Short mmCIF file of C-alpha atoms and ligand atoms in Angstrom, two decimals:
data_model
loop_
_atom_site.label_atom_id
_atom_site.label_comp_id
_atom_site.label_asym_id
_atom_site.label_seq_id
_atom_site.Cartn_x
_atom_site.Cartn_y
_atom_site.Cartn_z
CA MET T 1 0.00 0.00 0.00
CA SER T 2 1.17 3.54 -0.73
CA THR T 3 2.29 5.76 2.16
CA PRO T 4 -0.80 6.85 4.07
CA THR T 5 -1.65 10.54 4.06
CA GLU T 6 -3.93 12.46 6.40
CA SER T 7 -6.67 12.66 3.81
CA SER T 8 -6.33 9.01 2.74
CA VAL T 9 -6.68 7.69 6.29
CA LEU T 10 -9.61 9.97 7.08
CA GLU T 11 -11.34 8.88 3.89
CA SER T 12 -10.75 5.22 4.76
CA VAL T 13 -13.12 5.45 7.74
CA HIS T 14 -16.86 4.89 7.39
CA PRO T 15 -18.24 7.82 9.42
CA GLN T 16 -21.47 5.91 10.08
CA LEU T 17 -23.03 3.50 12.55
CA PHE T 18 -22.11 -0.17 12.12
CA ILE T 19 -25.21 -2.22 12.90
CA GLY T 20 -25.95 -5.80 11.87
CA GLY T 21 -22.99 -5.79 9.48
CA GLN T 22 -24.21 -2.67 7.64
CA TRP T 23 -22.87 0.88 7.63
CA ARG T 24 -25.77 3.24 8.05
CA ASP T 25 -26.58 6.85 8.89
CA ALA T 26 -28.08 7.85 12.17
CA GLU T 27 -31.86 8.18 12.33
CA GLY T 28 -32.60 11.68 11.00
CA GLY T 29 -29.09 11.95 9.51
CA GLY T 30 -27.54 13.71 12.53
CA THR T 31 -23.74 14.04 12.79
CA PHE T 32 -21.12 15.46 15.13
CA ALA T 33 -17.54 16.60 14.47
CA VAL T 34 -14.27 14.96 15.51
CA HIS T 35 -11.43 17.44 16.13
CA ASP T 36 -7.65 17.48 15.82
CA PRO T 37 -6.37 18.43 19.29
CA SER T 38 -3.19 19.94 17.87
CA SER T 39 -5.20 22.68 16.13
CA GLY T 40 -8.75 22.46 17.46
CA LYS T 41 -9.97 22.12 13.85
CA ALA T 42 -12.66 19.64 12.75
CA LEU T 43 -11.34 16.55 10.92
CA VAL T 44 -14.57 14.86 9.86
CA VAL T 45 -18.14 14.37 11.02
CA VAL T 46 -19.53 11.01 12.19
CA ALA T 47 -23.05 9.71 12.71
CA ASP T 48 -24.82 10.90 15.83
CA ALA T 49 -26.92 7.94 17.01
CA SER T 50 -30.40 8.38 18.50
CA VAL T 51 -32.03 6.22 21.16
CA ALA T 52 -33.67 4.19 18.36
CA ASP T 53 -30.27 3.60 16.74
CA GLY T 54 -28.91 2.35 20.07
CA THR T 55 -31.81 -0.05 20.39
CA ALA T 56 -31.27 -1.23 16.78
CA ALA T 57 -27.65 -2.02 17.64
CA LEU T 58 -28.75 -4.08 20.64
CA ASP T 59 -31.41 -5.82 18.48
CA ALA T 60 -28.63 -6.86 16.07
CA ALA T 61 -26.41 -8.14 18.91
CA VAL T 62 -29.30 -10.11 20.43
CA ALA T 63 -30.26 -11.61 17.05
CA ALA T 64 -26.68 -12.79 16.44
CA GLN T 65 -26.06 -14.21 19.93
CA SER T 66 -27.18 -17.85 19.66
CA ASP T 67 -25.47 -18.62 16.34
CA TRP T 68 -22.32 -16.91 17.53
CA ALA T 69 -22.25 -18.89 20.79
CA ALA T 70 -22.53 -22.07 18.68
CA THR T 71 -19.66 -21.11 16.35
CA PRO T 72 -16.66 -23.38 16.89
CA PRO T 73 -14.08 -21.78 19.22
CA ARG T 74 -11.36 -22.37 16.65
CA ASP T 75 -13.31 -20.30 14.08
CA ARG T 76 -13.75 -17.49 16.59
CA GLY T 77 -10.04 -17.61 17.37
CA GLU T 78 -9.11 -17.51 13.67
CA ILE T 79 -11.11 -14.31 13.17
CA LEU T 80 -9.18 -12.67 16.00
CA ARG T 81 -5.91 -13.95 14.63
CA SER T 82 -6.70 -12.55 11.19
CA ALA T 83 -7.61 -9.15 12.67
CA PHE T 84 -4.34 -9.21 14.65
CA GLU T 85 -2.42 -9.74 11.39
CA THR T 86 -4.26 -6.89 9.65
CA LEU T 87 -3.67 -4.49 12.53
CA THR T 88 0.02 -5.34 12.44
CA GLU T 89 0.28 -5.00 8.65
CA ARG T 90 -1.63 -1.73 8.53
CA ALA T 91 -0.13 -0.16 11.65
CA ASP T 92 1.20 2.91 9.78
CA GLU T 93 -2.26 3.79 8.51
CA LEU T 94 -3.98 3.27 11.83
CA ALA T 95 -1.25 5.12 13.75
CA LEU T 96 -1.77 8.20 11.61
CA LEU T 97 -5.53 8.06 12.10
CA MET T 98 -5.18 7.63 15.86
CA THR T 99 -2.70 10.49 16.14
CA LEU T 100 -4.99 12.78 14.17
CA GLU T 101 -7.96 12.26 16.48
CA MET T 102 -6.19 11.78 19.81
CA GLY T 103 -2.97 13.80 19.47
CA LYS T 104 -0.20 11.50 20.72
CA ALA T 105 3.05 11.15 18.75
CA ILE T 106 3.00 8.59 15.91
CA LYS T 107 5.50 6.38 17.77
CA GLU T 108 3.10 6.27 20.72
CA SER T 109 0.17 5.38 18.47
CA LYS T 110 2.27 2.54 17.03
CA ALA T 111 3.09 1.34 20.55
CA GLU T 112 -0.63 1.31 21.33
CA ILE T 113 -1.34 -0.68 18.15
CA THR T 114 1.26 -3.29 19.17
CA TYR T 115 -0.32 -3.48 22.63
CA GLY T 116 -3.93 -3.35 21.40
CA ALA T 117 -3.45 -5.92 18.61
CA GLU T 118 -1.83 -8.31 21.07
CA PHE T 119 -5.17 -8.69 22.89
CA PHE T 120 -6.52 -10.23 19.68
CA ARG T 121 -3.59 -12.63 19.38
CA TRP T 122 -3.76 -13.52 23.08
CA PHE T 123 -7.51 -14.17 23.03
CA SER T 124 -7.32 -16.03 19.71
CA GLU T 125 -5.25 -18.52 21.72
CA GLU T 126 -7.59 -18.42 24.75
CA ALA T 127 -10.70 -19.12 22.63
CA VAL T 128 -9.84 -22.82 22.38
CA ARG T 129 -8.87 -23.21 26.05
CA VAL T 130 -12.23 -22.61 27.72
CA ALA T 131 -12.86 -25.67 29.86
CA GLY T 132 -15.02 -26.97 32.69
CA ARG T 133 -14.30 -29.59 35.34
CA TYR T 134 -15.56 -32.94 36.51
CA SER T 135 -15.51 -34.38 40.00
CA THR T 136 -17.14 -36.94 42.26
CA ALA T 137 -19.39 -35.48 44.96
CA PRO T 138 -17.91 -36.00 48.44
CA ASN T 139 -20.60 -38.58 49.30
CA GLY T 140 -19.90 -40.48 46.07
CA ALA T 141 -23.56 -40.44 45.03
CA THR T 142 -23.39 -37.99 42.14
CA ARG T 143 -20.98 -36.50 39.67
CA LEU T 144 -20.38 -32.74 39.51
CA LEU T 145 -19.80 -31.12 36.13
CA THR T 146 -19.15 -27.49 35.32
CA LEU T 147 -19.23 -25.90 31.92
CA LYS T 148 -18.58 -22.35 30.72
CA GLN T 149 -21.01 -20.52 28.50
CA PRO T 150 -20.95 -17.01 27.02
CA VAL T 151 -22.58 -14.37 29.20
CA GLY T 152 -24.61 -13.03 26.26
CA PRO T 153 -24.94 -9.60 24.62
CA CYS T 154 -22.54 -7.02 26.07
CA LEU T 155 -22.37 -3.24 26.07
CA MET T 156 -18.81 -1.85 25.92
CA ILE T 157 -18.15 1.82 26.65
CA THR T 158 -14.57 2.99 26.06
CA PRO T 159 -12.55 6.18 26.71
CA TRP T 160 -10.53 8.42 24.36
CA ASN T 161 -7.03 7.93 25.76
CA PHE T 162 -6.28 4.54 24.14
CA PRO T 163 -8.85 4.47 21.32
CA LEU T 164 -7.78 1.00 20.11
CA ALA T 165 -6.49 -0.91 23.13
CA MET T 166 -9.35 -0.04 25.49
CA GLY T 167 -11.63 -1.59 22.87
CA THR T 168 -9.59 -4.64 21.91
CA ARG T 169 -9.15 -5.78 25.48
CA LYS T 170 -12.94 -6.05 25.74
CA ILE T 171 -13.74 -7.13 22.16
CA GLY T 172 -10.99 -9.81 22.10
CA PRO T 173 -12.25 -11.85 25.06
CA ALA T 174 -15.91 -11.31 24.11
CA ILE T 175 -15.29 -12.75 20.63
CA ALA T 176 -13.26 -15.60 22.10
CA ALA T 177 -16.00 -16.42 24.63
CA GLY T 178 -18.86 -16.27 22.09
CA CYS T 179 -20.54 -13.03 23.19
CA THR T 180 -22.04 -10.42 20.85
CA MET T 181 -21.63 -6.73 21.57
CA VAL T 182 -22.52 -3.09 21.13
CA VAL T 183 -19.46 -0.83 21.36
CA LYS T 184 -19.67 2.87 22.17
CA PRO T 185 -16.30 4.59 21.63
CA ALA T 186 -15.54 8.00 23.14
CA GLY T 187 -17.02 10.95 21.27
CA LEU T 188 -13.59 12.60 21.07
CA THR T 189 -11.93 9.62 19.31
CA PRO T 190 -14.47 7.39 17.50
CA LEU T 191 -12.52 6.99 14.24
CA THR T 192 -10.15 4.24 15.40
CA MET T 193 -13.07 2.05 16.48
CA LEU T 194 -14.95 2.61 13.22
CA TRP T 195 -11.80 1.60 11.34
CA LEU T 196 -11.45 -1.49 13.54
CA ALA T 197 -15.07 -2.52 12.89
CA GLN T 198 -14.34 -2.79 9.17
CA VAL T 199 -11.15 -4.79 9.87
CA LEU T 200 -13.15 -7.26 11.98
CA ALA T 201 -15.84 -7.55 9.31
CA ASP T 202 -13.14 -8.17 6.68
CA SER T 203 -11.63 -10.81 9.00
CA GLY T 204 -14.88 -12.79 8.82
CA LEU T 205 -16.77 -11.65 11.92
CA PRO T 206 -20.44 -12.48 11.25
CA ASP T 207 -22.98 -9.67 10.94
CA GLY T 208 -24.36 -8.45 14.25
CA VAL T 209 -21.60 -9.85 16.47
CA LEU T 210 -20.00 -6.42 16.80
CA ASN T 211 -22.04 -3.25 16.45
CA VAL T 212 -20.61 0.25 16.84
CA VAL T 213 -22.62 3.27 17.88
CA THR T 214 -21.23 6.81 17.95
CA THR T 215 -23.26 9.51 19.64
CA SER T 216 -23.05 12.93 21.21
CA ARG T 217 -26.10 12.17 23.39
CA THR T 218 -24.23 9.54 25.31
CA GLY T 219 -26.21 9.19 28.54
CA GLU T 220 -29.55 9.42 26.75
CA VAL T 221 -28.61 6.68 24.23
CA MET T 222 -26.73 4.36 26.61
CA GLU T 223 -29.18 4.22 29.52
CA PRO T 224 -32.01 2.45 27.61
CA ILE T 225 -29.50 -0.17 26.41
CA ILE T 226 -28.24 -0.71 29.96
CA ARG T 227 -31.82 -1.03 31.24
CA ASP T 228 -32.89 -3.37 28.42
CA PRO T 229 -33.48 -6.85 29.90
CA ARG T 230 -31.86 -8.49 26.86
CA LEU T 231 -28.46 -7.01 27.74
CA ARG T 232 -26.41 -9.32 29.99
CA LYS T 233 -23.16 -7.48 30.60
CA LEU T 234 -21.83 -3.94 30.88
CA THR T 235 -18.11 -3.31 30.62
CA PHE T 236 -16.90 0.25 31.06
CA THR T 237 -13.53 1.99 30.97
CA GLY T 238 -13.56 5.62 31.95
CA SER T 239 -13.89 7.97 34.89
CA THR T 240 -14.92 6.85 38.36
CA GLU T 241 -17.69 9.45 38.36
CA VAL T 242 -19.41 8.01 35.25
CA GLY T 243 -18.63 4.44 36.37
CA ARG T 244 -20.54 4.94 39.62
CA ARG T 245 -23.58 6.15 37.69
CA LEU T 246 -23.47 3.19 35.32
CA VAL T 247 -23.24 0.68 38.19
CA GLU T 248 -26.47 2.18 39.55
CA GLN T 249 -28.16 1.91 36.15
CA SER T 250 -27.07 -1.71 35.82
CA ALA T 251 -28.57 -2.70 39.19
CA ASP T 252 -32.14 -3.29 37.97
CA GLY T 253 -30.98 -5.74 35.30
CA LEU T 254 -28.44 -7.32 37.71
CA LEU T 255 -25.93 -7.19 34.88
CA ARG T 256 -22.49 -8.70 34.99
CA VAL T 257 -20.38 -5.55 35.33
CA SER T 258 -16.69 -4.76 34.80
CA MET T 259 -15.40 -1.32 35.73
CA GLU T 260 -11.95 -0.04 34.73
CA LEU T 261 -11.92 3.40 36.32
CA GLY T 262 -9.61 6.23 37.33
CA GLY T 263 -6.24 6.01 39.06
CA ASN T 264 -3.86 7.99 41.24
CA ALA T 265 -0.74 5.84 40.97
CA PRO T 266 2.01 6.29 43.55
CA PHE T 267 5.59 5.85 42.33
CA LEU T 268 7.86 5.04 45.29
CA VAL T 269 11.61 5.53 45.14
CA PHE T 270 13.38 4.11 48.22
CA ASP T 271 16.79 5.14 49.53
CA ASP T 272 18.46 1.98 48.12
CA ALA T 273 16.99 2.38 44.61
CA ASP T 274 19.06 2.62 41.45
CA VAL T 275 18.14 6.25 40.82
CA ASP T 276 18.94 6.17 37.09
CA ALA T 277 16.70 3.13 36.64
CA ALA T 278 14.01 4.90 38.68
CA VAL T 279 14.23 7.95 36.39
CA ASP T 280 13.90 5.70 33.31
CA GLY T 281 10.88 4.05 34.93
CA ALA T 282 9.45 7.45 35.89
CA MET T 283 9.62 8.69 32.30
CA LEU T 284 7.60 5.69 31.16
CA ALA T 285 5.16 5.73 34.06
CA LYS T 286 4.57 9.47 33.67
CA MET T 287 4.96 10.26 30.00
CA ARG T 288 3.45 7.26 28.23
CA ASN T 289 0.45 8.69 26.39
CA ILE T 290 1.32 12.29 27.45
CA GLY T 291 0.39 11.36 31.01
CA GLU T 292 -3.17 10.67 29.83
CA ALA T 293 -3.25 7.12 31.17
CA CYS T 294 -5.12 5.65 34.11
CA THR T 295 -1.81 3.95 34.99
CA ALA T 296 0.16 7.24 34.88
CA ALA T 297 2.28 7.90 37.96
CA ASN T 298 0.37 10.68 39.71
CA ARG T 299 2.61 11.11 42.78
CA PHE T 300 6.36 10.52 42.94
CA ILE T 301 7.00 9.57 46.56
CA VAL T 302 10.76 9.75 46.96
CA HIS T 303 12.99 9.06 49.97
CA GLU T 304 14.50 12.31 51.26
CA SER T 305 18.07 11.01 50.80
CA VAL T 306 17.65 10.61 46.99
CA ALA T 307 14.97 13.23 46.29
CA ALA T 308 17.36 15.97 45.09
CA GLU T 309 19.18 13.64 42.67
CA PHE T 310 15.91 12.12 41.41
CA GLY T 311 14.30 15.57 40.92
CA GLU T 312 17.28 16.93 39.05
CA LYS T 313 17.64 13.95 36.71
CA LEU T 314 13.90 13.71 36.05
CA SER T 315 13.68 17.45 35.28
CA LYS T 316 16.55 17.17 32.82
CA ARG T 317 14.84 14.34 30.96
CA MET T 318 11.44 16.05 31.00
CA SER T 319 12.80 19.37 29.72
CA SER T 320 14.53 17.63 26.79
CA LEU T 321 11.25 16.27 25.38
CA VAL T 322 10.03 17.77 22.11
CA VAL T 323 6.45 19.04 22.28
CA GLY T 324 4.52 19.37 19.04
CA ARG T 325 1.94 17.98 16.63
CA GLY T 326 2.02 14.20 16.96
CA THR T 327 2.39 13.71 13.21
CA ASP T 328 5.64 15.74 13.03
CA ASP T 329 9.03 14.01 12.99
CA GLY T 330 10.92 13.97 16.26
CA VAL T 331 7.93 14.90 18.44
CA ASP T 332 7.76 13.17 21.82
CA VAL T 333 4.78 14.89 23.43
CA GLY T 334 1.57 15.76 21.59
CA PRO T 335 -1.29 17.98 22.74
CA LEU T 336 -3.76 17.09 25.46
CA VAL T 337 -7.01 15.81 24.05
CA GLU T 338 -9.15 18.93 24.48
CA GLU T 339 -9.15 22.41 25.92
CA LYS T 340 -11.00 21.34 29.06
CA GLN T 341 -8.32 18.73 29.82
CA ARG T 342 -5.48 21.19 29.21
CA ASP T 343 -7.16 23.78 31.48
CA LYS T 344 -7.66 21.20 34.22
CA VAL T 345 -3.94 20.34 34.19
CA ALA T 346 -3.06 24.06 34.35
CA GLU T 347 -5.47 24.52 37.27
CA LEU T 348 -3.96 21.63 39.23
CA VAL T 349 -0.41 22.93 38.72
CA ASP T 350 -1.40 26.49 39.68
CA ASP T 351 -3.11 25.19 42.81
CA ALA T 352 -0.01 23.21 43.86
CA VAL T 353 2.29 26.17 43.26
CA THR T 354 -0.01 28.51 45.20
CA GLN T 355 0.13 26.05 48.08
CA GLY T 356 3.95 26.05 48.12
CA ALA T 357 5.22 23.54 45.50
CA THR T 358 8.24 24.65 43.48
CA VAL T 359 8.50 24.26 39.70
CA LEU T 360 11.66 22.40 38.63
CA THR T 361 10.75 22.54 34.93
CA GLY T 362 7.73 23.49 32.81
CA GLY T 363 4.74 24.78 34.74
CA SER T 364 2.54 26.29 32.06
CA ALA T 365 0.53 25.75 28.92
CA VAL T 366 2.13 26.29 25.54
CA GLU T 367 0.89 29.44 23.78
CA GLY T 368 -0.70 29.12 20.34
CA ASP T 369 -3.03 26.67 18.59
CA GLY T 370 -3.96 23.34 20.13
CA TRP T 371 -4.04 22.07 23.68
CA PHE T 372 -0.34 21.69 24.55
CA TYR T 373 1.11 21.69 28.07
CA GLN T 374 4.81 21.71 28.95
CA PRO T 375 6.36 18.61 30.55
CA THR T 376 6.50 19.68 34.17
CA VAL T 377 8.17 18.59 37.41
CA LEU T 378 6.98 20.00 40.72
CA ASN T 379 8.95 19.60 43.94
CA GLU T 380 7.84 19.54 47.59
CA VAL T 381 4.16 19.28 46.76
CA PRO T 382 2.30 19.93 50.03
CA GLU T 383 -0.39 17.72 51.49
CA GLY T 384 -3.33 20.00 50.64
CA ALA T 385 -2.51 20.26 46.93
CA ARG T 386 -5.38 18.96 44.78
CA LEU T 387 -3.12 16.93 42.51
CA ARG T 388 -2.23 14.63 45.39
CA LYS T 389 -5.87 13.52 45.44
CA GLU T 390 -7.01 14.02 41.83
CA GLU T 391 -5.98 12.32 38.64
CA ILE T 392 -3.78 14.78 36.68
CA PHE T 393 -4.06 13.17 33.22
CA GLY T 394 -1.25 15.31 31.82
CA PRO T 395 2.57 15.62 31.64
CA VAL T 396 3.07 16.74 35.24
CA ALA T 397 5.25 14.93 37.79
CA PRO T 398 4.73 16.02 41.41
CA ILE T 399 7.45 14.99 43.91
CA ILE T 400 6.67 14.33 47.57
CA THR T 401 9.39 13.24 50.03
CA PHE T 402 9.24 10.69 52.86
CA SER T 403 11.66 9.55 55.54
CA ASP T 404 10.87 5.89 56.30
CA GLU T 405 9.24 2.91 54.60
CA GLU T 406 6.06 3.02 56.67
CA GLU T 407 5.51 6.69 55.93
CA GLY T 408 6.14 6.08 52.20
CA LEU T 409 3.52 3.31 52.11
CA THR T 410 1.03 5.39 54.11
CA ILE T 411 1.31 8.27 51.62
CA ALA T 412 1.05 5.82 48.69
CA ASN T 413 -2.19 4.34 50.05
CA ASP T 414 -3.69 7.72 50.99
CA THR T 415 -6.07 7.84 48.02
CA GLU T 416 -9.54 6.57 47.17
CA PHE T 417 -8.05 4.97 44.03
CA GLY T 418 -6.26 1.63 43.78
CA LEU T 419 -5.30 0.81 40.22
CA VAL T 420 -1.52 0.52 40.10
CA ALA T 421 1.59 1.44 42.08
CA TYR T 422 5.28 1.43 41.19
CA ALA T 423 8.21 0.93 43.56
CA PHE T 424 11.97 1.09 43.04
CA THR T 425 14.17 -0.65 45.60
CA ARG T 426 16.92 -3.28 45.59
CA ASP T 427 16.02 -4.83 48.94
CA LEU T 428 14.17 -8.12 48.36
CA SER T 429 12.46 -8.20 51.77
CA ARG T 430 11.24 -4.67 51.25
CA VAL T 431 9.93 -5.62 47.80
CA VAL T 432 7.66 -8.22 49.39
CA ARG T 433 6.50 -5.88 52.19
CA VAL T 434 5.77 -3.18 49.63
CA TYR T 435 3.80 -5.22 47.10
CA GLU T 436 1.83 -6.86 49.89
CA GLY T 437 1.14 -3.50 51.57
CA LEU T 438 0.06 -1.48 48.54
CA GLU T 439 -3.72 -1.21 48.15
CA THR T 440 -3.81 -1.57 44.36
CA GLY T 441 -4.78 -4.16 41.77
CA MET T 442 -1.35 -4.02 40.11
CA VAL T 443 2.22 -3.29 41.19
CA GLY T 444 5.32 -2.62 39.08
CA ILE T 445 8.58 -3.41 40.88
CA ASN T 446 11.61 -1.70 39.36
CA GLN T 447 9.61 -1.06 36.20
CA GLY T 448 7.51 1.86 35.04
CA ILE T 449 4.95 -0.02 32.96
CA VAL T 450 2.72 -2.94 33.92
CA SER T 451 0.29 -3.19 30.99
CA ASN T 452 0.63 -6.58 29.33
CA PRO T 453 -2.09 -8.50 27.47
CA ALA T 454 -0.97 -11.72 29.20
CA ALA T 455 -1.55 -10.21 32.68
CA PRO T 456 -4.78 -9.36 34.55
CA PHE T 457 -5.24 -5.58 34.35
CA GLY T 458 -7.57 -3.96 36.85
CA GLY T 459 -8.03 -2.08 40.08
CA VAL T 460 -9.48 -2.09 43.58
CA LYS T 461 -11.24 0.63 45.63
CA ALA T 462 -12.52 3.50 43.43
CA SER T 463 -10.50 2.19 40.48
CA GLY T 464 -13.19 -0.43 39.91
CA PHE T 465 -13.46 -4.19 39.62
CA GLY T 466 -13.00 -6.92 37.04
CA ARG T 467 -9.84 -7.84 35.13
CA GLU T 468 -8.89 -7.43 31.47
CA GLY T 469 -6.21 -9.58 29.83
CA GLY T 470 -4.47 -12.69 31.10
CA THR T 471 -6.32 -15.93 31.68
CA GLU T 472 -8.68 -13.94 33.91
CA GLY T 473 -9.82 -11.66 31.05
CA ILE T 474 -12.05 -14.20 29.33
CA GLU T 475 -13.77 -15.18 32.59
CA GLU T 476 -15.51 -11.78 32.59
CA TYR T 477 -17.42 -12.97 29.50
CA LEU T 478 -18.26 -16.47 30.72
CA GLU T 479 -20.88 -17.90 33.06
CA THR T 480 -20.20 -21.09 34.98
CA LYS T 481 -23.00 -23.67 34.82
CA TYR T 482 -22.99 -26.58 37.24
CA VAL T 483 -24.66 -29.88 36.40
CA GLY T 484 -25.36 -32.49 39.10
CA LEU T 485 -25.48 -35.94 37.54
CA ALA T 486 -27.11 -38.71 39.55
CA LEU T 487 -25.91 -42.24 38.93
P1 LIG J 501 -15.43 9.41 30.80
O1 LIG J 501 -15.83 10.82 30.66
O2 LIG J 501 -15.93 8.63 31.95
O3 LIG J 501 -15.84 8.73 29.42
C1 LIG J 501 -15.58 7.37 29.14
C2 LIG J 501 -16.66 6.84 28.23
O4 LIG J 501 -17.90 6.91 28.92
C3 LIG J 501 -16.83 7.64 26.95
O5 LIG J 501 -17.15 6.77 25.90
C4 LIG J 501 -17.99 8.53 27.28
O6 LIG J 501 -18.71 8.97 26.17
C5 LIG J 501 -18.84 7.60 28.12
N1 LIG J 501 -19.82 8.27 28.96
C6 LIG J 501 -19.76 9.53 29.49
N2 LIG J 501 -20.90 9.78 30.17
C7 LIG J 501 -21.68 8.69 30.07
C8 LIG J 501 -22.97 8.34 30.56
N3 LIG J 501 -23.70 9.19 31.29
N4 LIG J 501 -23.48 7.13 30.27
C9 LIG J 501 -22.78 6.26 29.52
N5 LIG J 501 -21.54 6.53 29.03
C10 LIG J 501 -20.99 7.72 29.31
O7 LIG J 501 -13.85 9.24 30.84
P2 LIG J 501 -12.80 9.82 29.83
O8 LIG J 501 -12.57 11.24 30.18
O9 LIG J 501 -13.15 9.48 28.43
O10 LIG J 501 -11.53 8.92 30.16
C11 LIG J 501 -10.65 9.23 31.15
C12 LIG J 501 -10.89 8.37 32.37
O11 LIG J 501 -10.81 7.00 32.01
C13 LIG J 501 -9.84 8.58 33.41
O12 LIG J 501 -10.41 8.68 34.68
C14 LIG J 501 -8.99 7.31 33.31
O13 LIG J 501 -8.30 7.00 34.48
C15 LIG J 501 -10.00 6.31 32.94
N6 LIG J 501 -9.35 5.15 32.33
C16 LIG J 501 -9.28 4.00 33.05
C17 LIG J 501 -8.65 2.89 32.53
C18 LIG J 501 -8.57 1.61 33.31
O14 LIG J 501 -8.32 0.58 32.71
N7 LIG J 501 -8.78 1.62 34.61
C19 LIG J 501 -8.09 2.96 31.25
C20 LIG J 501 -8.17 4.15 30.54
C21 LIG J 501 -8.82 5.24 31.10
P3 LIG J 501 -18.46 10.43 25.56
O15 LIG J 501 -17.08 10.41 25.05
O16 LIG J 501 -19.46 10.53 24.49
O17 LIG J 501 -18.65 11.42 26.67
#
């Protein structure tokens, strides 16, 4: 294929709803615009689904469910495998599309494609490994069998920060398990999912198994689907605030629910840490995806004996990053996704500085078009600063110091969130105390990234429940049925 251009990749997307295997306009022909965050300009318009369109998508998923559940697992796995190959082959095209709608540098979009596609390869392998068990009842009178069956039609709601991977880690296991689905991508970044829908159709996914609905009237269109008794599962990745509301809406239908919500990751650097390795890890944990990741380190909790060295080295690395349009050569840091997000980051930094934090580098928005913010390091961030409690979702690294292990762990756990934590130390006994003591669903020891399709991703506390990826990921889409067999 020829080198993709901005216009060729935008033209390659069907800007419509994908329902029952057909691309179609929204009822009444409504549309909404998708913008380039590096300029604020509109890229294209996509279909703006109504409540009736949402119901039509669920109708299609319900109609396809029984045939899909009966499709041989190997066939389901082969569809995923084929889509994995296409994503890998066409990564340049998709990376450009993703960068245009979301902003991150092309190299980051490619990294997301590698990560996101891997969920399809992983679950193509899991599709044929779904098994039950057989045992003799303790009294010997009966036999106990268990089998796994697909949960049924699912609703998947995904965020804008990883437009591909947050979808594939739900779609992959659902396809493998034999569930049908309605997917609602974020309004800011729907193009990647629309592109993926065509790839899955071209890979042989039967009509109605995957349906994609884009809408600007999100709550109004989603709630009737969630309350529809034919829906069996809701899986959501997004903010804790919206997640709480959706759990309430799902209560009447007693849906199976998975919630991947916000984070406030602590990044602990102990006095015996390899500081250079900790700085490398910090760059990954903070700057992956411009800091717009639920796994982003939100608080650097550094032992007082190494804090000056860590702060200096981190600031040097942060200030050397090139900020610019994600499509331009050599750019490391793209714009934040929208004006509101950029202003929130600026507000959190200003609040911390007003309360006594010092700016080691950065500290303000970049003047001009688009929603850029400078890579920033803040030192001595006081207890009352909002960014110690709130998710920053931007390129800002706040440093807090501590003097002993217990204090470090107490600060790390002082948050309503519990998604991930990172710790750098060379003391093996401390490693065990730390990973056992951290109140999170995931821990990275001497590494600044934990996301891996072969591992169970998920949180505790206000970061939600349920796991995506690993052998656990497919369980979210399966019901266990027990059969008692009398002799
Ligand atoms: P968000 O505002 O909660 O939106 C997420 C999704 O929910 C979008 O598709 C959004 O649609 C939809 N939505 C919004 N209001 C809704 C409603 N009333 N009913 C049904 N759906 C609704 O979150 P975001 O700003 O896109 O994403 C950032 C958040 O996601 C952060 O808190 C981040 O930590 C979290 N996140 C968590 C994980 C994880 O695995 N734990 C991964 C990535 C991101 P619209 O776009 O149309 O508003």
